[in-house]
Coordinates of C-alpha atoms and ligand atoms in Angstrom, one line a residue:
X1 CA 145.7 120.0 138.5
X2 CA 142.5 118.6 140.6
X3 CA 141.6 122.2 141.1
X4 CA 142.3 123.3 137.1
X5 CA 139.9 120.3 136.6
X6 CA 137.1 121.5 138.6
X7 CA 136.9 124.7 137.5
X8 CA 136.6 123.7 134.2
X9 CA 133.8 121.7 134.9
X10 CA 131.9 124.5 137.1
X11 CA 133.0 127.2 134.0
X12 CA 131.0 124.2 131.9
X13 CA 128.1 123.8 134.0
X14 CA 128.0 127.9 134.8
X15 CA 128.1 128.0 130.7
X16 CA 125.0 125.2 129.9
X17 CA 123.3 126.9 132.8
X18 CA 123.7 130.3 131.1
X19 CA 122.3 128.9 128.6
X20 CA 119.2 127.1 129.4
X21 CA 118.4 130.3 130.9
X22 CA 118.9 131.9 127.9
X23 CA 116.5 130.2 126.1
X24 CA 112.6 132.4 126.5
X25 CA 110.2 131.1 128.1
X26 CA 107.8 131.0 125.1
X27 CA 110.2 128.7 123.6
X28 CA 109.5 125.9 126.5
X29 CA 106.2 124.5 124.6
X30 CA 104.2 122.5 126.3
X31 CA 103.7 119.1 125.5
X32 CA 101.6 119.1 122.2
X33 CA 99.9 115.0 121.4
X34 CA 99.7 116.5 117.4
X35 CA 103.2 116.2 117.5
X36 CA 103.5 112.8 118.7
X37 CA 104.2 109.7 116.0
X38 CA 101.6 107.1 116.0
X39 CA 103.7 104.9 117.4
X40 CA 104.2 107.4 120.6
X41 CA 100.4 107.7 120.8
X42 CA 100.0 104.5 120.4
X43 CA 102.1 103.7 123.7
X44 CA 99.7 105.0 125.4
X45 CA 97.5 102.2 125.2
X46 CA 100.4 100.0 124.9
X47 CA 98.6 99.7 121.2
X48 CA 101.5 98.6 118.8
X49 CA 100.7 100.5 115.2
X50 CA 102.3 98.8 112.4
X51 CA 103.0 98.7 108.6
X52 CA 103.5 96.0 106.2
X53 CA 107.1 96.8 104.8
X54 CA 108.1 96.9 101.0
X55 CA 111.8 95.6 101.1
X56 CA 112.4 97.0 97.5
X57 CA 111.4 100.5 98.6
X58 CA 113.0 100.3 102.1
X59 CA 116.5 100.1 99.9
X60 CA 115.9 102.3 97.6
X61 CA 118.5 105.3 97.6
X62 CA 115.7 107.7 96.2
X63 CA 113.5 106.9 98.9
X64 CA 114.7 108.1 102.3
X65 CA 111.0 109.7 103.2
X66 CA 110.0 105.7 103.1
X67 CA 112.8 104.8 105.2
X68 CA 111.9 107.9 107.7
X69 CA 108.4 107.2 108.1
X70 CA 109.0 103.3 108.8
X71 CA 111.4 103.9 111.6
X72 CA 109.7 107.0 113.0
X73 CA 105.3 106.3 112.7
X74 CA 105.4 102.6 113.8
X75 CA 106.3 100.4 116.3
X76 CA 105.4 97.0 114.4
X77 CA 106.5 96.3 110.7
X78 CA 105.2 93.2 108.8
X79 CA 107.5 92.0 105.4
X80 CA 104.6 92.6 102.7
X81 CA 106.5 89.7 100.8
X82 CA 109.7 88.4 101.7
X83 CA 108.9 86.1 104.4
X84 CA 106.2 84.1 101.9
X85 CA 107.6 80.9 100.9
X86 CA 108.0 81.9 97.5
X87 CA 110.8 84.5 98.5
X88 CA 112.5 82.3 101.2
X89 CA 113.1 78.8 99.1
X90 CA 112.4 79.7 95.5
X91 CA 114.4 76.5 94.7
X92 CA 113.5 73.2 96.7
X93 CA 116.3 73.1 99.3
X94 CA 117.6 76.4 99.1
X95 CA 117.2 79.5 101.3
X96 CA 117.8 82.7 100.6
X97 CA 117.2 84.7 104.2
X98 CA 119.1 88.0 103.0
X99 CA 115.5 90.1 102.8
X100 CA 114.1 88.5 105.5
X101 CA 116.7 88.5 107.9
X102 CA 117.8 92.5 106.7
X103 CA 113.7 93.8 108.1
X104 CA 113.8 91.9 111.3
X105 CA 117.9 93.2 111.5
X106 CA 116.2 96.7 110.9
X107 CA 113.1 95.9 113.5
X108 CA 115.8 95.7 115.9
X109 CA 117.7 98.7 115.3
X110 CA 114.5 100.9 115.5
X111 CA 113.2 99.3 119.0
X112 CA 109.9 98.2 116.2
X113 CA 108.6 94.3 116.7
X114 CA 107.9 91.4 113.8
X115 CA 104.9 90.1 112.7
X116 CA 106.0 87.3 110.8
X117 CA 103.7 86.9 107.8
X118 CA 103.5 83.9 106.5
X119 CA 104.2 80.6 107.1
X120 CA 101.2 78.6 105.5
X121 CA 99.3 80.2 102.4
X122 CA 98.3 78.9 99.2
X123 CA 98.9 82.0 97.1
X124 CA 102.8 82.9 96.0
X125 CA 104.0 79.1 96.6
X126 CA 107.6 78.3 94.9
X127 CA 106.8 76.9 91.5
X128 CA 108.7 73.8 91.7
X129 CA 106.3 73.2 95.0
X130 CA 103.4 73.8 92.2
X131 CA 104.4 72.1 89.8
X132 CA 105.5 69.2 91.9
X133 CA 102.2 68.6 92.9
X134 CA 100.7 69.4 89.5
X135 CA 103.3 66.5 87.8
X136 CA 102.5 64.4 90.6
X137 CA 106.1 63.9 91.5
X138 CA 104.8 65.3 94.8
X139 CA 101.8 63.4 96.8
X140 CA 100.0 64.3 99.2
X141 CA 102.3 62.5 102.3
X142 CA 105.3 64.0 100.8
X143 CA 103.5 67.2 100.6
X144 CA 102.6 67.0 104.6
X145 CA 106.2 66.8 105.1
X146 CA 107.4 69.3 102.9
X147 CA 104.7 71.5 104.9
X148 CA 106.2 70.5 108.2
X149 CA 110.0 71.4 106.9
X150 CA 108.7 74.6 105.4
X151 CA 107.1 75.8 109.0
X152 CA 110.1 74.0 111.2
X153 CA 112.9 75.9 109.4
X154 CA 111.5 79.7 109.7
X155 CA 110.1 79.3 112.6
X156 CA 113.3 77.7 114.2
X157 CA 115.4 80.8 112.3
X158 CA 113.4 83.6 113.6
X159 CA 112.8 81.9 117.3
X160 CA 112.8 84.7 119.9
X161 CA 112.6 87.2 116.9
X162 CA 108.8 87.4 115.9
X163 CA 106.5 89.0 118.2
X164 CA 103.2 87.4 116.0
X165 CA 103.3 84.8 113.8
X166 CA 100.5 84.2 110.8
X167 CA 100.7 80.7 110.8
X168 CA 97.8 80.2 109.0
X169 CA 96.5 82.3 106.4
X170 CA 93.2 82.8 104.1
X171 CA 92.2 79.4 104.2
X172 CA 88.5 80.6 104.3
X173 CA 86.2 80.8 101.4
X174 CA 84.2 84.0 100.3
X175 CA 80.1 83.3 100.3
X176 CA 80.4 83.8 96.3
X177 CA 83.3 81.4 95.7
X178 CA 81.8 77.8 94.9
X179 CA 80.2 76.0 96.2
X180 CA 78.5 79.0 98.1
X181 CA 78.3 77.9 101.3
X182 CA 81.6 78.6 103.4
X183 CA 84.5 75.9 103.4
X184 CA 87.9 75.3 103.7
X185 CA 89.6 76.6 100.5
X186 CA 92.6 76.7 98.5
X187 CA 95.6 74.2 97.6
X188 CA 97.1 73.0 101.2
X189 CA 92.9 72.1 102.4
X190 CA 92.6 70.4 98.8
X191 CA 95.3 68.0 99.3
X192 CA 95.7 67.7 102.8
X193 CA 92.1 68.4 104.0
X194 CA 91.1 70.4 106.8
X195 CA 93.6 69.3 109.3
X196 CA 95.9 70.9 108.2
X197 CA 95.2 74.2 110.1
X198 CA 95.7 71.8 113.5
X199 CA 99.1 70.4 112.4
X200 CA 100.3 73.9 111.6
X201 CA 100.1 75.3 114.6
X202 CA 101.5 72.6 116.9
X203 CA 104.4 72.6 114.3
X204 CA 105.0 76.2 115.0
X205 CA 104.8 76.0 118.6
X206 CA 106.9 73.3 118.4
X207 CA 109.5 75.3 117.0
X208 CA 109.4 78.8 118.1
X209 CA 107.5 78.6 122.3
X210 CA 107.3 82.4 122.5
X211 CA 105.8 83.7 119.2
X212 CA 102.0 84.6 119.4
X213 CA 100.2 82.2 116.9
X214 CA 97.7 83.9 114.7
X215 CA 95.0 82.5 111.9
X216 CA 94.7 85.8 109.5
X217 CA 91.8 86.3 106.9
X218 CA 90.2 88.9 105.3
X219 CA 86.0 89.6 105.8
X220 CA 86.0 88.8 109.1
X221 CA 86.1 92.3 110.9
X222 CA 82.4 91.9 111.7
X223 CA 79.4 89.1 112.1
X224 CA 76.4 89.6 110.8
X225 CA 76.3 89.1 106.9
X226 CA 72.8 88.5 106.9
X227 CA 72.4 84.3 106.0
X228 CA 74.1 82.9 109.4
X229 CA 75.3 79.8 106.4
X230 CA 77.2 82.5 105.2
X231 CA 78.5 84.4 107.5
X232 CA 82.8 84.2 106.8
X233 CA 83.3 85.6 110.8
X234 CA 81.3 83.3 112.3
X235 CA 82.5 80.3 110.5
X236 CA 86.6 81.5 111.3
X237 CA 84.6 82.2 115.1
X238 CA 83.8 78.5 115.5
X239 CA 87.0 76.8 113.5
X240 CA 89.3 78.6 116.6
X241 CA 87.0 77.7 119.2
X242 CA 87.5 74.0 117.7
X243 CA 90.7 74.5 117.6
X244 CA 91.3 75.6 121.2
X245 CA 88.9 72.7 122.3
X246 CA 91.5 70.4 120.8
X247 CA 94.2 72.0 122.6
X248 CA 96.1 73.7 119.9
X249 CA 98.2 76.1 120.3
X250 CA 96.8 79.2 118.9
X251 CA 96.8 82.9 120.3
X252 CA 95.2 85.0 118.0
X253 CA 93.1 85.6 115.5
X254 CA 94.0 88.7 112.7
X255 CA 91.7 90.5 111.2
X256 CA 93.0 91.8 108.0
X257 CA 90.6 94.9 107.5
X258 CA 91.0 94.9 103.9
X259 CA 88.4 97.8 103.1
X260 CA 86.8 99.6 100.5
X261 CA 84.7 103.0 100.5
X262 CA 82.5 101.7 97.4
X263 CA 81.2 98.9 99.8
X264 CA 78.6 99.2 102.8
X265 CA 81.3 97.8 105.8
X266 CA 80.8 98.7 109.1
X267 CA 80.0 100.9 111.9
X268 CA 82.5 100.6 115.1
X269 CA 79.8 99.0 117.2
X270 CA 79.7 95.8 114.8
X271 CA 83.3 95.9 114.6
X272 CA 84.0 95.8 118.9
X273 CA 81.1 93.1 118.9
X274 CA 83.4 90.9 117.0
X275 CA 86.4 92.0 118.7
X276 CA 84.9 90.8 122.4
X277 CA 83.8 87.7 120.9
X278 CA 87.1 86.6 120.0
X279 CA 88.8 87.5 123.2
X280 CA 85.6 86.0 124.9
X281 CA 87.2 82.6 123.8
X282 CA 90.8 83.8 125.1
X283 CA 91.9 85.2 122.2
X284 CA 93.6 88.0 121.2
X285 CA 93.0 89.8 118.0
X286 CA 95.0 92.4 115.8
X287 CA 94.3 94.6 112.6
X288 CA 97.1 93.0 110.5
X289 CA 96.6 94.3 106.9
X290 CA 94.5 97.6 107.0
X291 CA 93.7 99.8 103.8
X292 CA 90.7 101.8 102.4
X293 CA 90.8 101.4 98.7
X294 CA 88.4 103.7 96.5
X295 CA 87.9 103.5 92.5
X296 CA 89.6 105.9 90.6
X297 CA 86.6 107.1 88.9
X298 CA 87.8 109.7 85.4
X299 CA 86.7 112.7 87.7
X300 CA 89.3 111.4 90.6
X301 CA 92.2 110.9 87.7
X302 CA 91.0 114.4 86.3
X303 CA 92.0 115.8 89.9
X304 CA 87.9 116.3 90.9
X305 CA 88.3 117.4 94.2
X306 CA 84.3 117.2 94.4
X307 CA 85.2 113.6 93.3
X308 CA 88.4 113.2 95.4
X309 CA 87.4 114.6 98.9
X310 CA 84.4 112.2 99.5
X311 CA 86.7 109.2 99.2
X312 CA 89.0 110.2 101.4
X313 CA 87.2 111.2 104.4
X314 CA 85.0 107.9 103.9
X315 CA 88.6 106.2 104.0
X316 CA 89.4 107.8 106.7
X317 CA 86.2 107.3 108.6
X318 CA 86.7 103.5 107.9
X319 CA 90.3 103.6 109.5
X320 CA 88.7 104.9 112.2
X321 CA 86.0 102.5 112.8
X322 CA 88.9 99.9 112.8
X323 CA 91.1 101.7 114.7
X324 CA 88.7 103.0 117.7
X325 CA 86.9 99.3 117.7
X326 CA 90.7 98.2 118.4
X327 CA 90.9 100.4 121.3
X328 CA 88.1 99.4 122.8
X329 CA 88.8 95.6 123.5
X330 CA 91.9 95.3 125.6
X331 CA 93.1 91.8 123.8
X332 CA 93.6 93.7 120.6
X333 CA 97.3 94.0 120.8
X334 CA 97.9 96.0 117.3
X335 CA 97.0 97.8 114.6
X336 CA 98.9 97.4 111.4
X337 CA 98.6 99.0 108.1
X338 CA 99.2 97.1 104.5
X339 CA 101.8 100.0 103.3
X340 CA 101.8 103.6 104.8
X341 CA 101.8 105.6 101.4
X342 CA 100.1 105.5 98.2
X343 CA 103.3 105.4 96.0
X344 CA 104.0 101.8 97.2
X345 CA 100.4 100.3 97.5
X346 CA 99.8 97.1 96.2
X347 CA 95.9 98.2 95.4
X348 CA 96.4 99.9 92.0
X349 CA 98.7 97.1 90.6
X350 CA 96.0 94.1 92.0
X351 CA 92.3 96.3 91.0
X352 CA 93.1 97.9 87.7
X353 CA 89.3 97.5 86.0
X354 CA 87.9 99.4 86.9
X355 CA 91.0 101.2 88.6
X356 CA 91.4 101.3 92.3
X357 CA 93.8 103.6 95.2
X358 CA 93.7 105.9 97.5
X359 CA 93.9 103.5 99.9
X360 CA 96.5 104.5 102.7
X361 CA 97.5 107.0 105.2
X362 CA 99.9 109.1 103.2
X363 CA 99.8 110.3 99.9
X364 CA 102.2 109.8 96.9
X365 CA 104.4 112.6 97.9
X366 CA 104.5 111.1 101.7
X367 CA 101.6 113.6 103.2
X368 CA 99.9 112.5 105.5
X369 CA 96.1 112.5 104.4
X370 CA 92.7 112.8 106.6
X371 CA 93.0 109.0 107.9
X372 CA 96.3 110.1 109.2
X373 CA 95.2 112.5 111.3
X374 CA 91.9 110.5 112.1
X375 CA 94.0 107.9 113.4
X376 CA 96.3 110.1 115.4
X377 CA 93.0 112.0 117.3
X378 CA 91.7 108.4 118.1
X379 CA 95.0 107.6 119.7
X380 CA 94.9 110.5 120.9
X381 CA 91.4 111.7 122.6
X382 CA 91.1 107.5 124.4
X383 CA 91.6 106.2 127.5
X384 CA 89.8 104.4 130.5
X385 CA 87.1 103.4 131.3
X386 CA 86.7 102.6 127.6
X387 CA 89.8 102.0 126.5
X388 CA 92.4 100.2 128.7
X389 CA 96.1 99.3 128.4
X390 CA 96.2 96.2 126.2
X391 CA 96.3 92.6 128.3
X392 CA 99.5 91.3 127.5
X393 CA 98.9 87.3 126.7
X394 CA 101.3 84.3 127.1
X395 CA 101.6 82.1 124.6
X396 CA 99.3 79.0 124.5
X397 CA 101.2 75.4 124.8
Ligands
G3I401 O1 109.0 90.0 92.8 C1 108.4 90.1 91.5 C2 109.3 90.8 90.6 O2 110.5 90.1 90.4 C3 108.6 91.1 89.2 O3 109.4 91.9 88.4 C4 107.3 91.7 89.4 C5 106.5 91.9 88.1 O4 105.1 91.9 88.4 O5 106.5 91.0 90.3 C6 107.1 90.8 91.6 O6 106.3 90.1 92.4 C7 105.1 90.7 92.9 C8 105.2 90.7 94.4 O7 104.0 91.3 94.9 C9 106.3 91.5 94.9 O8 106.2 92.9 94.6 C10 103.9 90.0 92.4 O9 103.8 90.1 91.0 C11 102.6 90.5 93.1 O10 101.5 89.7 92.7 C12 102.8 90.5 94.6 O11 101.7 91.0 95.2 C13 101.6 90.8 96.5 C14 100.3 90.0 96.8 O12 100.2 89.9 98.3 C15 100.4 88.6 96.2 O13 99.2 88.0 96.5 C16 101.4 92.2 97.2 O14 102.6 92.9 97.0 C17 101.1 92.0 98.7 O15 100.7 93.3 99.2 C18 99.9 91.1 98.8 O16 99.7 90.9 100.2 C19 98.6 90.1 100.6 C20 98.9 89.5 101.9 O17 100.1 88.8 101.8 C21 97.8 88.6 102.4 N1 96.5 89.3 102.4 C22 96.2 90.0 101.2 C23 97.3 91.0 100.8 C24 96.9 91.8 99.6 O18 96.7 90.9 98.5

């Protein structure tokens, strides 16, 4: 019986080795990068690339290209929507987790990690939250602990779950909002004032000790806007080192990388310079929201390719610039897009006058476009003494 047993098992391994040797030697290619998901490539520089993740389109039956894509190009998702507070309590009281909970549930079973986007924001706030304020049956001290509850409860949920947490989001002006010179904006620093950003963070530390605590905006992937007054980076630059002076706990700072090809932006020098400064006060940074929008002019609707093709390589080159300025600095820890795949952008639905797209890595049929490959050579053709494995922090107490 013993015997019977072993020779079946040498008849096996005499028939695999039979054939393995079958197989021609042509057919044993050599490892080809080209073939290798961002996310591989990305390992490389322990660089996690990411995508913000459209929960409607993740479930959609017709979609399994969407699905694919997610699970096999990244190694960080984001919830474009369903972790704002809008989604999570859209009546005072009441949770609904099911969307949240179902992407970090999926995270899991494709090895990806969470940024958790957003706990403090003041755009797509529940309406009774609104209105309560608007009515004035909420004031400003309930409001604080309202706040408080909001960020104690998902951060508590998703404790050990979230690799980076936006705790604090947009609270920034623009130069052209008013007044023109740069302040604290929006509805939490108009009925809270400024400290607000402070408490935030010590609430989420308080309730999840291992998430990495980011402040995220948009503008700031450079310095240098010309009137120093003015200049959205340096003001964000000099609110964190405040913070950290004061001994909040923040790790991070995200820079959204929001771009568009009909604007100037920036060259990857500029870009590095304001990476190193960051991490020059401890800090790490990430891409956390990166697109390339262009304007659909009639010639790019009419299918222009002298129209089209200029657009997409200067979106490409600006992924690039983002992408090769994160490689450079060690403390920037990922690089996330804000949807893979123009089919499920939010850019045409937000700029429609004039109309806007083009703006991601993939096409509306799920091909990958230039800035695809762009970002795939970057990952691909880096390493030392330039670009270094990322410097893994510990979160600050
Ligand atoms: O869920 C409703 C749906 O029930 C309704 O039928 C539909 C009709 O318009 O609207 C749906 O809500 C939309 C929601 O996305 C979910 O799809 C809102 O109208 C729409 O305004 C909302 O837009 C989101 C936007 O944030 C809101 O400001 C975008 O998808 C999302 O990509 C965008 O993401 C932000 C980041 O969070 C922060 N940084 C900027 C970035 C781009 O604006």
């Amino acid at each position: 019986m013993i015997l019977r047993r072993w020779m079946a098992a040498g008849l096996v391994a005499v028939a695999t080795a039979g054939v393995l040797n079958a197989v021609p030697a042509t057919a044993q290619r050599p490892y080809d990068p080209t073939a290798q998901s961002l996310r591989a490539l990305g390992q490389r520089h322990g660089l996690y690339v990411g995508t913000a993740v459209d929960m409607a389109a993740l479930n959609d039956a017709a979609e399994p290209r969407y699905r694919e894509i997610v699970r096999d190009e990244f190694s960080t998702v984001t919830a474009e929507n369903v972790m704002k507070w809008e989604s999570l309590e859209p009546t005072r009281g009441t949770y609904d987790w099911s969307a949240a909970d179902e992407l970090v549930a999926t995270a899991r079973r494709n090895g990806q990690k969470v940024r958790g986007h957003v706990l403090v924001w003041h755009s797509q706030l529940p309406k009774w939250l609104t209105d309560g304020v608007a009515d004035g049956s909420i004031d400003n001290t309930e409001l604080r602990s309202i706040l408080r509850q909001h960020i104690t409860t998902v951060a508590s949920r998703y404790r050990g779950k979230i690799w980076q947490w936006d705790v604090v989001n947009e609270a920034v002006s623009d130069p052209w909002d008013t007044p023109s010179t740069l302040h604290y904006k929006g509805f939490w620093a108009e009925h809270l004032g400024p400290g607000y950003v402070a408490d935030a963070f010590r609430w989420a530390r308080a309730a999840d000790p291992t998430a990495l605590l980011f402040y995220n905006d948009y503008n700031i992937e450079a310095f240098g806007s010309g009137d120093p007054a003015n200049d959205k980076t340096q003001f964000v630059y000099d609110m964190v080192k405040g913070l950290l002076a004061r001994g909040v706990p923040i790790d991070g700072v995200g820079s959204q990388g929001h771009l568009g090809t009909q604007y100037g932006n920036y060259d990857t020098l500029q870009v590095a310079d304001a990476l190193h400064r960051f991490a020059g006060l401890g800090l790490s940074t990430a891409f956390t929201e990166v697109d390339v929008r262009s304007r659909l002019t009639d010639g790019v609707q009419a299918g222009d390719s002298e129209e089209i093709n200029p657009r997409l390589q200067a979106s490409a080159a600006n992924f690039h610039v983002l992408l090769q300025a994160c490689l450079a600095e060690p403390r920037c820890l990922s690089f996330t897009v804000w949807g893979f795949t123009d089919r499920h952008s939010w850019v045409p639905g937000t700029f429609d006058d004039p109309p806007q797209g083009l703006a991601t890595i993939y096409d509306e049929n799920y091909q990958p476009k230039r800035a695809y490959q762009v970002m795939k050579a970057d990952l691909i053709y880096a390493g030392p003494p330039y670009v270094r494995m990322r410097a893994t922090p510990k979160p600050r107490r």
